[in-house]
XYZ file of C-alpha atoms in Angstrom:
576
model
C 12.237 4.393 56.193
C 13.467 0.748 55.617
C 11.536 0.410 52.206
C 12.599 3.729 51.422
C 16.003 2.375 51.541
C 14.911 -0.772 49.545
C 13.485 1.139 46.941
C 16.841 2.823 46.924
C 18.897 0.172 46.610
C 16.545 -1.209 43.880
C 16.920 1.768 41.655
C 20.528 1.985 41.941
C 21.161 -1.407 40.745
C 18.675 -1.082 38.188
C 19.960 2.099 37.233
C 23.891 0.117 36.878
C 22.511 -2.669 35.418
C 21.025 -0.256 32.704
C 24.273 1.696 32.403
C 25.699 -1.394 32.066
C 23.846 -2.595 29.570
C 24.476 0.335 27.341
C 28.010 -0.113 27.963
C 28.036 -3.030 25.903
C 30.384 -3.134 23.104
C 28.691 -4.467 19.863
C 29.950 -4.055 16.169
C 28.812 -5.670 13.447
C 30.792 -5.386 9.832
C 28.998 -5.284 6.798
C 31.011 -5.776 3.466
C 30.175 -6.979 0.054
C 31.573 -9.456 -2.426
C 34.213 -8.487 -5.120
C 32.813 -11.364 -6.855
C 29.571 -9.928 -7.758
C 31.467 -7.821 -10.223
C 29.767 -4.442 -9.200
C 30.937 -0.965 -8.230
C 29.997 1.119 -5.515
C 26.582 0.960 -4.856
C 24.229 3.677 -2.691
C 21.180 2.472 -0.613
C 20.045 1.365 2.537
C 22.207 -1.485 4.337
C 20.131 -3.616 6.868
C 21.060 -6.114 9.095
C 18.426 -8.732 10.600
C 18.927 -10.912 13.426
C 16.156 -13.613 14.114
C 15.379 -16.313 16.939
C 12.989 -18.045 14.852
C 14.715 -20.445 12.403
C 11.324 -21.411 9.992
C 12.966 -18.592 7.416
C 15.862 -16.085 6.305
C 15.149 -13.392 8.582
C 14.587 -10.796 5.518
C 11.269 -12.339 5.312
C 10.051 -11.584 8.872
C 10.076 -8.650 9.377
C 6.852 -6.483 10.248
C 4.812 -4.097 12.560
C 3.415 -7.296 14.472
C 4.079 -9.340 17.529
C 5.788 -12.006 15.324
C 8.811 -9.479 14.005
C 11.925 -10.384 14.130
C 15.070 -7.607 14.787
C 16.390 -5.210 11.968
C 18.461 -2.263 12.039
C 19.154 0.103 9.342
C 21.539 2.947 7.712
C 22.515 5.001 5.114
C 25.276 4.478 2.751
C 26.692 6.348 -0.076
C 29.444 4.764 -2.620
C 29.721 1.714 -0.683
C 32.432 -0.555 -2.936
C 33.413 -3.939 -2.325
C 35.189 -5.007 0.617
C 34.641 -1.745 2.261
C 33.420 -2.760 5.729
C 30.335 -1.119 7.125
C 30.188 -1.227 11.196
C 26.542 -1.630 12.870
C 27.152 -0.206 16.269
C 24.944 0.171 19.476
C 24.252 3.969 18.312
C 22.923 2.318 15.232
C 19.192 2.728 14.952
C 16.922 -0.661 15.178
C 13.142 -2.163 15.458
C 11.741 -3.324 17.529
C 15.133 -2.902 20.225
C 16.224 0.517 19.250
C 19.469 -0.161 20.174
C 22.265 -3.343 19.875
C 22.587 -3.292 23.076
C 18.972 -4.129 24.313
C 19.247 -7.396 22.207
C 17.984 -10.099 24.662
C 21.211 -12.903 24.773
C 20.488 -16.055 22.651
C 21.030 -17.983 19.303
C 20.073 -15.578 16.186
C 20.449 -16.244 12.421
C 22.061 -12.963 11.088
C 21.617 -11.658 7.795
C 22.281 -8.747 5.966
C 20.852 -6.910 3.014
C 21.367 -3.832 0.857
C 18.439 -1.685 -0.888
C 19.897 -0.647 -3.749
C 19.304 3.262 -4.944
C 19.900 5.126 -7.654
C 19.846 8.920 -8.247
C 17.226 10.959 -10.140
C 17.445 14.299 -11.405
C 14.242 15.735 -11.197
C 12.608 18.447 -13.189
C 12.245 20.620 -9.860
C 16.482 20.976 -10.059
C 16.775 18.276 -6.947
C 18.683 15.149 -6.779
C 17.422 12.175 -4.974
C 18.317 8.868 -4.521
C 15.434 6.411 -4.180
C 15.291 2.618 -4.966
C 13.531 2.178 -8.030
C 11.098 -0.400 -8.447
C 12.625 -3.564 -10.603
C 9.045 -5.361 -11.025
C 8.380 -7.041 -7.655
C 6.563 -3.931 -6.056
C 8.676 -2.053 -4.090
C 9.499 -5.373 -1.657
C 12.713 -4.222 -0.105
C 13.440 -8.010 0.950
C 12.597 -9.370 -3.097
C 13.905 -6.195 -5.321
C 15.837 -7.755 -7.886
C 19.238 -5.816 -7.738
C 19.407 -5.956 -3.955
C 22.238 -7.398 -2.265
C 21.901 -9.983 0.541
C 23.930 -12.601 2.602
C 22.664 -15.963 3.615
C 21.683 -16.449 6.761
C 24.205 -17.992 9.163
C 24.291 -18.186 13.513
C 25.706 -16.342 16.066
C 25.631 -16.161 19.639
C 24.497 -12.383 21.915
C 25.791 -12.664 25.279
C 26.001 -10.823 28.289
C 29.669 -9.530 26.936
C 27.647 -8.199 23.356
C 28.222 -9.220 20.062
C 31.798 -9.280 18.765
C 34.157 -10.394 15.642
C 30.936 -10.820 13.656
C 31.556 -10.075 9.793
C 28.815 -10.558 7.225
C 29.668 -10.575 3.572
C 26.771 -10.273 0.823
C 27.333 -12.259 -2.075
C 24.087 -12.837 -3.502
C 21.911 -10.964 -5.478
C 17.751 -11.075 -6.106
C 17.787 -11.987 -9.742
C 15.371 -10.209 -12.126
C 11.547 -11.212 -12.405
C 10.311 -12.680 -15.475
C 7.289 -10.728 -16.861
C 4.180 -12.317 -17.385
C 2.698 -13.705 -20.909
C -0.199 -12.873 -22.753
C -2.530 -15.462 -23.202
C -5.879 -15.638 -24.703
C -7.505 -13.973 -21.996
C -5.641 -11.577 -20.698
C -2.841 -9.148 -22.388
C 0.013 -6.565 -21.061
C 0.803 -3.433 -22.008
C 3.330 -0.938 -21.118
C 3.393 3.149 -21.746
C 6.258 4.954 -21.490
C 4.819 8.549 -19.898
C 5.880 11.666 -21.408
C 4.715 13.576 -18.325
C 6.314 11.151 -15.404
C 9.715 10.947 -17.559
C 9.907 14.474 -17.524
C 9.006 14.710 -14.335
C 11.579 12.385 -13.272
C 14.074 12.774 -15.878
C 14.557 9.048 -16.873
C 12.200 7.334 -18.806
C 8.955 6.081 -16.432
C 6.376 3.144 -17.784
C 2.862 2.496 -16.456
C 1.408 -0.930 -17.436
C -1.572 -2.515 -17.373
C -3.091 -6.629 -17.068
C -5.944 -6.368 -19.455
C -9.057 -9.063 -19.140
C -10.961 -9.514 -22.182
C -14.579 -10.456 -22.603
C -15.787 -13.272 -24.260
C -16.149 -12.955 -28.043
C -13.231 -9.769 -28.169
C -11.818 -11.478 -31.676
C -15.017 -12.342 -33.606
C -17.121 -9.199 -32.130
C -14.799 -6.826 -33.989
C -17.305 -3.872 -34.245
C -17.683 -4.113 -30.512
C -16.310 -1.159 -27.956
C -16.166 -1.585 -24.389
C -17.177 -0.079 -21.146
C -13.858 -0.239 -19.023
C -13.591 -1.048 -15.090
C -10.396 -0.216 -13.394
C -9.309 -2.084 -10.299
C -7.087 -0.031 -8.108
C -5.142 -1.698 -5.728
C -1.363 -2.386 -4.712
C 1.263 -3.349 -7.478
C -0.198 -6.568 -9.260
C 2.129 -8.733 -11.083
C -0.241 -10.273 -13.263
C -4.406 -10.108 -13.535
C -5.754 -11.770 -10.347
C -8.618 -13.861 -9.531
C -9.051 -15.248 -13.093
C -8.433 -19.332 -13.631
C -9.837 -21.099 -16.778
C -9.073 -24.178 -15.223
C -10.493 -25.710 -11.209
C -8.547 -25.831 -8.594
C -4.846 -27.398 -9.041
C -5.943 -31.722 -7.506
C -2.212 -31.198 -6.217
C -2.081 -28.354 -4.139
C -1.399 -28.886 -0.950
C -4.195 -26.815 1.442
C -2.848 -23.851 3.408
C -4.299 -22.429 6.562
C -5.474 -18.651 6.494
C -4.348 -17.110 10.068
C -6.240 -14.186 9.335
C -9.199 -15.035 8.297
C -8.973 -18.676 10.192
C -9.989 -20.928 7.104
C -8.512 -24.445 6.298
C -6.966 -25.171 2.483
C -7.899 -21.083 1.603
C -5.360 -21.339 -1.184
C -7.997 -23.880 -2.742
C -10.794 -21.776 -2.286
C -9.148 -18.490 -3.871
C -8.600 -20.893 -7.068
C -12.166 -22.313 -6.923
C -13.657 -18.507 -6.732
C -11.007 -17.599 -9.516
C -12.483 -20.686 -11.819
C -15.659 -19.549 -10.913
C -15.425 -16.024 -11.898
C -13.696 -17.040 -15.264
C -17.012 -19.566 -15.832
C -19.452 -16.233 -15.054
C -17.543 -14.257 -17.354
C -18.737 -16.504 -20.142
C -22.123 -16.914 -19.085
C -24.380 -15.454 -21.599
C -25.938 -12.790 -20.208
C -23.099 -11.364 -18.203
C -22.185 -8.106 -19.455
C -19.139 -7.992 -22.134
C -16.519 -5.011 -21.188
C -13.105 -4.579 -19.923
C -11.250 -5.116 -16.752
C -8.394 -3.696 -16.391
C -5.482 -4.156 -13.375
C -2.967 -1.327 -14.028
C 0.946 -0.814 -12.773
C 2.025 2.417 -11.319
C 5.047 1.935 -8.603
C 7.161 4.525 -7.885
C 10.314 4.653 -6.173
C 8.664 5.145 -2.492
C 5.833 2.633 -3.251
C 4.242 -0.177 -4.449
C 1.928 2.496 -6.329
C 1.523 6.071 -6.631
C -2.176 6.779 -4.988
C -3.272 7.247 -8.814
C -2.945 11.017 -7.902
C -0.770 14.062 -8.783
C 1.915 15.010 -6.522
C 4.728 17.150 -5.741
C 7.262 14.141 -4.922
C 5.630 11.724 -7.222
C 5.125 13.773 -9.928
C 1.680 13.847 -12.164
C 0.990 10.347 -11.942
C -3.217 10.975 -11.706
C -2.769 12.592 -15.051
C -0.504 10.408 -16.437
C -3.074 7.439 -15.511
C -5.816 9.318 -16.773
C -5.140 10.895 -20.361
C -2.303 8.542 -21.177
C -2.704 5.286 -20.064
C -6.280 4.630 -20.217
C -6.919 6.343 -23.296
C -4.374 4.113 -24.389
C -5.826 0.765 -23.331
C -8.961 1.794 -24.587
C -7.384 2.744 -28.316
C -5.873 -1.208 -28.238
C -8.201 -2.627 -26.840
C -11.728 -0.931 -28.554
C -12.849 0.701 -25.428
C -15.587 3.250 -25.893
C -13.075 6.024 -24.754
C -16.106 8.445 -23.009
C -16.204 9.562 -19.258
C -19.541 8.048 -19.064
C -18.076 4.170 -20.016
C -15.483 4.047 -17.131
C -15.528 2.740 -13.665
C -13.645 2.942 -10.570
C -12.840 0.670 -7.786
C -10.759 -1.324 -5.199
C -9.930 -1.373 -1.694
C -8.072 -0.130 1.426
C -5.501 1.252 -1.342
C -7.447 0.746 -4.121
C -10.318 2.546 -2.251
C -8.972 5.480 -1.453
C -7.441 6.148 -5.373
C -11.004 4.884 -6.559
C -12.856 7.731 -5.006
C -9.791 9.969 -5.176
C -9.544 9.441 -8.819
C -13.462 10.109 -9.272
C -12.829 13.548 -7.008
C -10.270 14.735 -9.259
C -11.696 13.569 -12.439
C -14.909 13.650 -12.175
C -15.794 14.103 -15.728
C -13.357 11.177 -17.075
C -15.203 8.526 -14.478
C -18.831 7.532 -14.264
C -19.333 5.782 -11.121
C -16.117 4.717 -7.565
C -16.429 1.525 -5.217
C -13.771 2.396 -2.560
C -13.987 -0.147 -0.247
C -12.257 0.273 3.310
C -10.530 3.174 2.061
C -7.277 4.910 3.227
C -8.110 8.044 5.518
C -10.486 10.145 3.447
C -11.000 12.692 6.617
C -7.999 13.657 7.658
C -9.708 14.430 10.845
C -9.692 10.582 11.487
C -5.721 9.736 10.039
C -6.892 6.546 11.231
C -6.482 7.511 15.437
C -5.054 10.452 14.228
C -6.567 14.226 13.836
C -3.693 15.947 11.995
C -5.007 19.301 12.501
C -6.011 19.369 16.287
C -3.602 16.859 17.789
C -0.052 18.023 18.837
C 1.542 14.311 18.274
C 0.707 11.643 16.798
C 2.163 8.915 18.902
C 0.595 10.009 22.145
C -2.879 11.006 23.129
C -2.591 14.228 24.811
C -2.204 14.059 28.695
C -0.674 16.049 31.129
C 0.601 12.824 33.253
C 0.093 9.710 31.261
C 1.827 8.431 28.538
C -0.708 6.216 26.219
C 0.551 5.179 23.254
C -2.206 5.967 19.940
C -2.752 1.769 18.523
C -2.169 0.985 15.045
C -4.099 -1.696 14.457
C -6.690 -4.247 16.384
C -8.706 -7.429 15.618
C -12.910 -7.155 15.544
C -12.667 -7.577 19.156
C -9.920 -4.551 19.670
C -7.154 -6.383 20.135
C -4.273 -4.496 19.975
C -1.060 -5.772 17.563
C 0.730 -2.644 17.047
C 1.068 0.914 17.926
C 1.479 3.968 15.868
C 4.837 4.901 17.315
C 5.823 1.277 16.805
C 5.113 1.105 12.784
C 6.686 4.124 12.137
C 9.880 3.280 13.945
C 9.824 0.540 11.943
C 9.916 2.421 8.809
C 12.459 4.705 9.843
C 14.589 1.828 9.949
C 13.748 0.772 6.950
C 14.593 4.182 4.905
C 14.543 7.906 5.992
C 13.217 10.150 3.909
C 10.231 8.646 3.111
C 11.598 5.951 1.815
C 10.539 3.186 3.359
C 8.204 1.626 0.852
C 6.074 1.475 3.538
C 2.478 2.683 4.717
C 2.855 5.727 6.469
C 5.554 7.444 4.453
C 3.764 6.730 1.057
C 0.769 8.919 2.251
C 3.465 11.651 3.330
C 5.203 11.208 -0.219
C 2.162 11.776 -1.734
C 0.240 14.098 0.083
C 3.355 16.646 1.437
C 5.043 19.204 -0.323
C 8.322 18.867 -1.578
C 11.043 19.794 0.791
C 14.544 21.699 0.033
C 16.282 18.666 -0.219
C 13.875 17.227 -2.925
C 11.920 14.719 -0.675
C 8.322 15.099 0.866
C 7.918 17.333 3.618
C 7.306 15.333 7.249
C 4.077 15.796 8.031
C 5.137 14.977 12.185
C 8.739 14.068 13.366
C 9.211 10.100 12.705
C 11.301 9.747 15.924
C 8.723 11.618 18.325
C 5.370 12.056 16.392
C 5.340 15.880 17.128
C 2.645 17.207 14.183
C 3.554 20.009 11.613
C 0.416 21.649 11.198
C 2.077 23.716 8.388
C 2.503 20.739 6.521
C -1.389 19.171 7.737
C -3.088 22.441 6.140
C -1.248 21.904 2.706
C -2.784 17.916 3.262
C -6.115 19.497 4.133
C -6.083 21.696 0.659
C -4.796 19.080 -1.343
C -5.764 15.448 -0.473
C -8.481 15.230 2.393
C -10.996 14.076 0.126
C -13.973 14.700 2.522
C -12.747 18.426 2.455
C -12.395 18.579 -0.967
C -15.818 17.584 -1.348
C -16.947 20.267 1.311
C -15.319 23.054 -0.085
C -15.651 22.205 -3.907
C -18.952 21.059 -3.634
C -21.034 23.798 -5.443
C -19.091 22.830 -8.713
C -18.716 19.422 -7.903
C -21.847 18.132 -7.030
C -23.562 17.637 -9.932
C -20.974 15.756 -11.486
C -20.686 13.276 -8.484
C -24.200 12.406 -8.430
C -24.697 9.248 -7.972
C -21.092 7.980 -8.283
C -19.649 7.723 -4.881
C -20.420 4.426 -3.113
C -18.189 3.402 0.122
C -18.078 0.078 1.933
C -16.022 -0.528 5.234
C -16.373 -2.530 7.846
C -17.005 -1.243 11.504
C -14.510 -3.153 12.969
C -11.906 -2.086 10.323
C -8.370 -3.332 11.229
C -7.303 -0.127 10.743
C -10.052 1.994 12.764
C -10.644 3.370 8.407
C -14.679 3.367 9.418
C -13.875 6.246 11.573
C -12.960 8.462 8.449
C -15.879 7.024 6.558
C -18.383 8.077 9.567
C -17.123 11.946 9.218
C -17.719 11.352 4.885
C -20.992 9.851 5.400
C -22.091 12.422 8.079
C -21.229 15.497 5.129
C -22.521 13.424 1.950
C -26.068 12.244 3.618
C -26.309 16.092 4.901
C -25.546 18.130 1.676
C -28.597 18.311 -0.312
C -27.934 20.908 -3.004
C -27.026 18.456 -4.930
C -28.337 15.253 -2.478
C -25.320 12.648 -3.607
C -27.156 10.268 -4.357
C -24.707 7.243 -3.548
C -24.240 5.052 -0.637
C -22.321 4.027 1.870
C -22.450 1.195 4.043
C -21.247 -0.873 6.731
C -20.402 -4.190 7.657
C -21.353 -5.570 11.131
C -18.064 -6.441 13.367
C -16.207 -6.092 9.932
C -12.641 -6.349 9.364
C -9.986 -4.821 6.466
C -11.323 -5.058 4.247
C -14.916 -5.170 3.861
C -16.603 -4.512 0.291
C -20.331 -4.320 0.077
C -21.806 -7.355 0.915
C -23.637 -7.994 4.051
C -24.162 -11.882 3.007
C -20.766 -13.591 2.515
C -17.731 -13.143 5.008
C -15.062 -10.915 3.719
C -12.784 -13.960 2.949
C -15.081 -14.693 0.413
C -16.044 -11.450 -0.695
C -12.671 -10.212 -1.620
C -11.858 -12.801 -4.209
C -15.023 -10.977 -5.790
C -14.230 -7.737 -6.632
C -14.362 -8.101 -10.337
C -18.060 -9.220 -10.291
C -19.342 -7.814 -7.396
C -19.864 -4.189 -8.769
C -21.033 -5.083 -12.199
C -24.468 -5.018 -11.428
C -24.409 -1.675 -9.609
C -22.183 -0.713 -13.004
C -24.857 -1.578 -15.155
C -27.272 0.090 -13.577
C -25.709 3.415 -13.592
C -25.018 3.374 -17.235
C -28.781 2.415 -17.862
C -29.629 5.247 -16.075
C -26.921 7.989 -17.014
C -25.222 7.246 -20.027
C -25.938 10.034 -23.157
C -28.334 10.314 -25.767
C -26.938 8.521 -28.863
C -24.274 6.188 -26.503
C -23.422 2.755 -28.196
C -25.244 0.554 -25.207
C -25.854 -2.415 -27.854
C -22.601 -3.551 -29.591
C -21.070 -4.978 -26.661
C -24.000 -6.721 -25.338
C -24.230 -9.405 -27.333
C -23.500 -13.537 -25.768
């Protein structure tokens, strides 16, 4: 009876020190300067507290053990000198609340994400931030508003008479050059303008082979590297590495000066390119963000618009017109990683005709039976594994030895700070803005409530139909098949950061099984493996993913030996 009492008493203090807590009176104004000379603006306004003083807290924020504190909201026609209050009932990451801030010292900063408001062809308005040339960075967007960083002090009491005033502004990013090397283009897309009824440019970094002027009768093969937004052609230096450059450590992959070796494998891969008997064609790095990512998933979609399309008979027939590319289905290659992988074979499953040959390395989901920890279609939430009396949170992401860093429910919190909507430029909701219908307010359809994690399974079937490439390949197969032979190869590691192998196990399991056509592809693993493992069982990852321009070509060459047409032009671009 005694420690019945005791445990009484504990939860009633516990229970007023919580009430207590909650109690707490914090507000936080938010205004911006008159003497940036702008009007009202719309877009999300964050505001960032940090206890670690090695940078402006805009730049530490993430799904890891190492964030720092943000909190997020909505505002429409904010002018300047309007104050904007952050309250306790304000949303936040990774304390979901003002009032569960620990007391301390924090630098506090604020920033606004800019949006603007498109009137699509579907009859909707939406306002989304549109990409400015950094990549859909929230923290770097030129046009965003931010405040320097300055202290304040969270004590028992709350935070109180705190008033933040943005007056800077991310300037714009200077586009790259040509140089002899490599060249830019930009296309301004009929089909994407329309689509979102202001003009809409893809680009493109363009490597040349050696020879391109003098070998003017030449035409090209053409490899396209998928990936996230590049700002310029990576992994290509004519000169060695920089004498000057100070070495930086690689936490995750636990290397000394790693800076030095990416520019010693990027000399290296320029000095192969002009090695004699290395095969002359193009590589080409192209630029598709959209206003809810760093890139579009290379795919058609209903919030997006018809960006696969777009990529595919405007763009790349348009490289290949400037830049004397051979311009036939059986001259053009797909790959890339995590991102990159998924749109590689994605690309090759929609287009199958247009592409000869994908290397999708640690791809996004392609079995949407295995959304990484996630089976859309059985499981009732996606935060929780199902239980009757325990509450286990689903993890997000783990080192080769399972380690956990985050949790599902965790990362999407996050990005429901970050933008509603589906606009957080973020992981999660760029899969759901591409892969779910369009709602009745113009933006993608939740595929599970962000707050909870409680599935749709209305909105999972139109995912299955549409995007889960494993059942794609399943149900199309009969008409597919023959065209695929022989160009789908898949690399991931087993120890993927991102538990990816688990979707590749359910692909593999369907491809090595179907034998009318057999596939005749691979797919392979890499032993203890992290994100984002690419084919090669000799060199560690680090290495191996400073590669990817090289890596393939031999595999490339071999499948246009073996199935390009009668008549094809196989000799003008193999000269030295």
């Amino acid at each position: 009876m005694k420690t019945l009492s005791y445990l009484s008493l504990f939860f009633t203090l516990l229970s007023c020190q919580s009430n207590s807590k909650s109690e707490v009176a914090n507000a936080i104004d938010v205004s911006f300067s008159s003497a940036l000379n702008m009007e009202s603006k719309d877009g999300r306004l964050l505001l960032m507290l940090s206890s670690d003083d090695s940078k402006e807290p805009r730049f530490q924020i993430n799904d890891g053990l190492s964030t720092q504190l943000i909190y997020g909201m909505n505002v429409e026609g904010m002018t300047p000198g309007k104050k904007i209050t952050f309250t306790n009932e304000t949303f936040g990451y990774p304390y979901a609340s003002l009032a569960e801030v620990p007391p301390g010292e924090y630098n506090v900063q604020a920033l606004l994400h800019v949006y603007e408001t498109f009137n699509l062809s579907s009859g909707h308005s939406v306002k989304l931030p549109m990409d400015q040339g950094e990549g859909q960075k929230w923290n770097k967007s030129p046009g965003n508003l931010y405040s320097k960083p300055f202290k304040i002090s969270v004590t028992e009491k709350g935070i109180n008479n705190v008033a933040i005033v943005m007056d800077q502004i991310i300037p714009p990013i200077e586009e790259p050059q040509d140089t002899e090397w490599i060249k830019h283009i930009k296309v301004k897309s009929k089909k994407l303008s329309k689509f979102w009824g202001r003009d809409i440019y893809l680009g493109a970094h363009v490597l040349l082979p050696k020879g391109f002027k003098e070998h003017t009768e030449a035409k090209y093969p053409l490899m396209v590297f998928h990936g996230h937004f590049p700002s310029n052609f990576g992994g290509f230096r004519t000169t060695p590495p920089d004498p000057n450059l100070k070495p930086e450590y690689s936490e995750r992959f636990g290397i000394d000066a790693y800076n030095i070796l990416e520019q010693q494998e990027a000399y290296d891969f320029y000095k192969r390119w002009n090695e004699p008997d290395f095969p002359r064609m193009l590589i080409v790095e192209i630029q598709h963000p959209t206003p809810y990512y760093d890139d579009s998933y290379a795919v058609n979609s209903a919030s997006q618009g018809p960006y696969g399309d777009a990529i595919t008979y405007e763009l790349i027939p348009e490289i290949e017109r400037q830049f004397r590319g051979i311009g036939e289905g059986w001259s053009r290659f797909l790959y890339g990683g995590s991102t990159g992988g998924w749109e590689a074979l994605a690309v090759q499953v929609k287009y199958p005709e247009e592409y000869n040959g994908c290397f999708a390395a640690c791809p996004d989901p392609i079995d949407f039976r295995a959304y990484c920890l996630t089976n859309i279609y059985k499981d009732k939430n996606a935060y929780y594994y199902d239980s009757d009396h325990k509450k286990l949170e689903v993890p997000a992401h783990r080192n080769y030895l399972g380690d956990i860093q985050t949790t599902l429910r965790s990362a999407n919190h996050l990005e429901l700070v970050l933008g509603d909507k589906s606009r957080s430029g973020q992981q999660w909701d760029i899969w759901e803005a591409t892969y779910s219908p369009q709602g009745s307010d113009g933006y993608p359809v939740r595929i599970w409530d962000k707050m909870t994690g409680d599935i749709d399974h209305e909105v999972a079937e139109y995912w299955k139909e549409n995007y889960d490439l494993k059942h794609i390949l399943e149900r199309d197969w009969g008409k597919l098949g023959e065209n695929l032979k022989g160009k789908i190869h898949i690399y991931c590691g087993d120890m993927d950061n991102y538990y990816l192998n688990n979707a590749v196990y359910l692909m593999e399991e369907f491809l090595e099984n179907t034998t009318n056509p057999y596939y005749e592809g691979e797919v392979q693993y890499g032993d203890r493996a992290e994100h984002c493992w690419n084919g090669d069982p000799k060199l560690p990852n680090a290495v191996t993913r400073l590669r990817y321009n090289s890596m393939y070509v031999p595999k490339i060459m071999k499948r246009i030996s073996e199935s390009a047409p009668k008549g094809a032009d196989l000799k003008s671009w193999r000269y030295q």
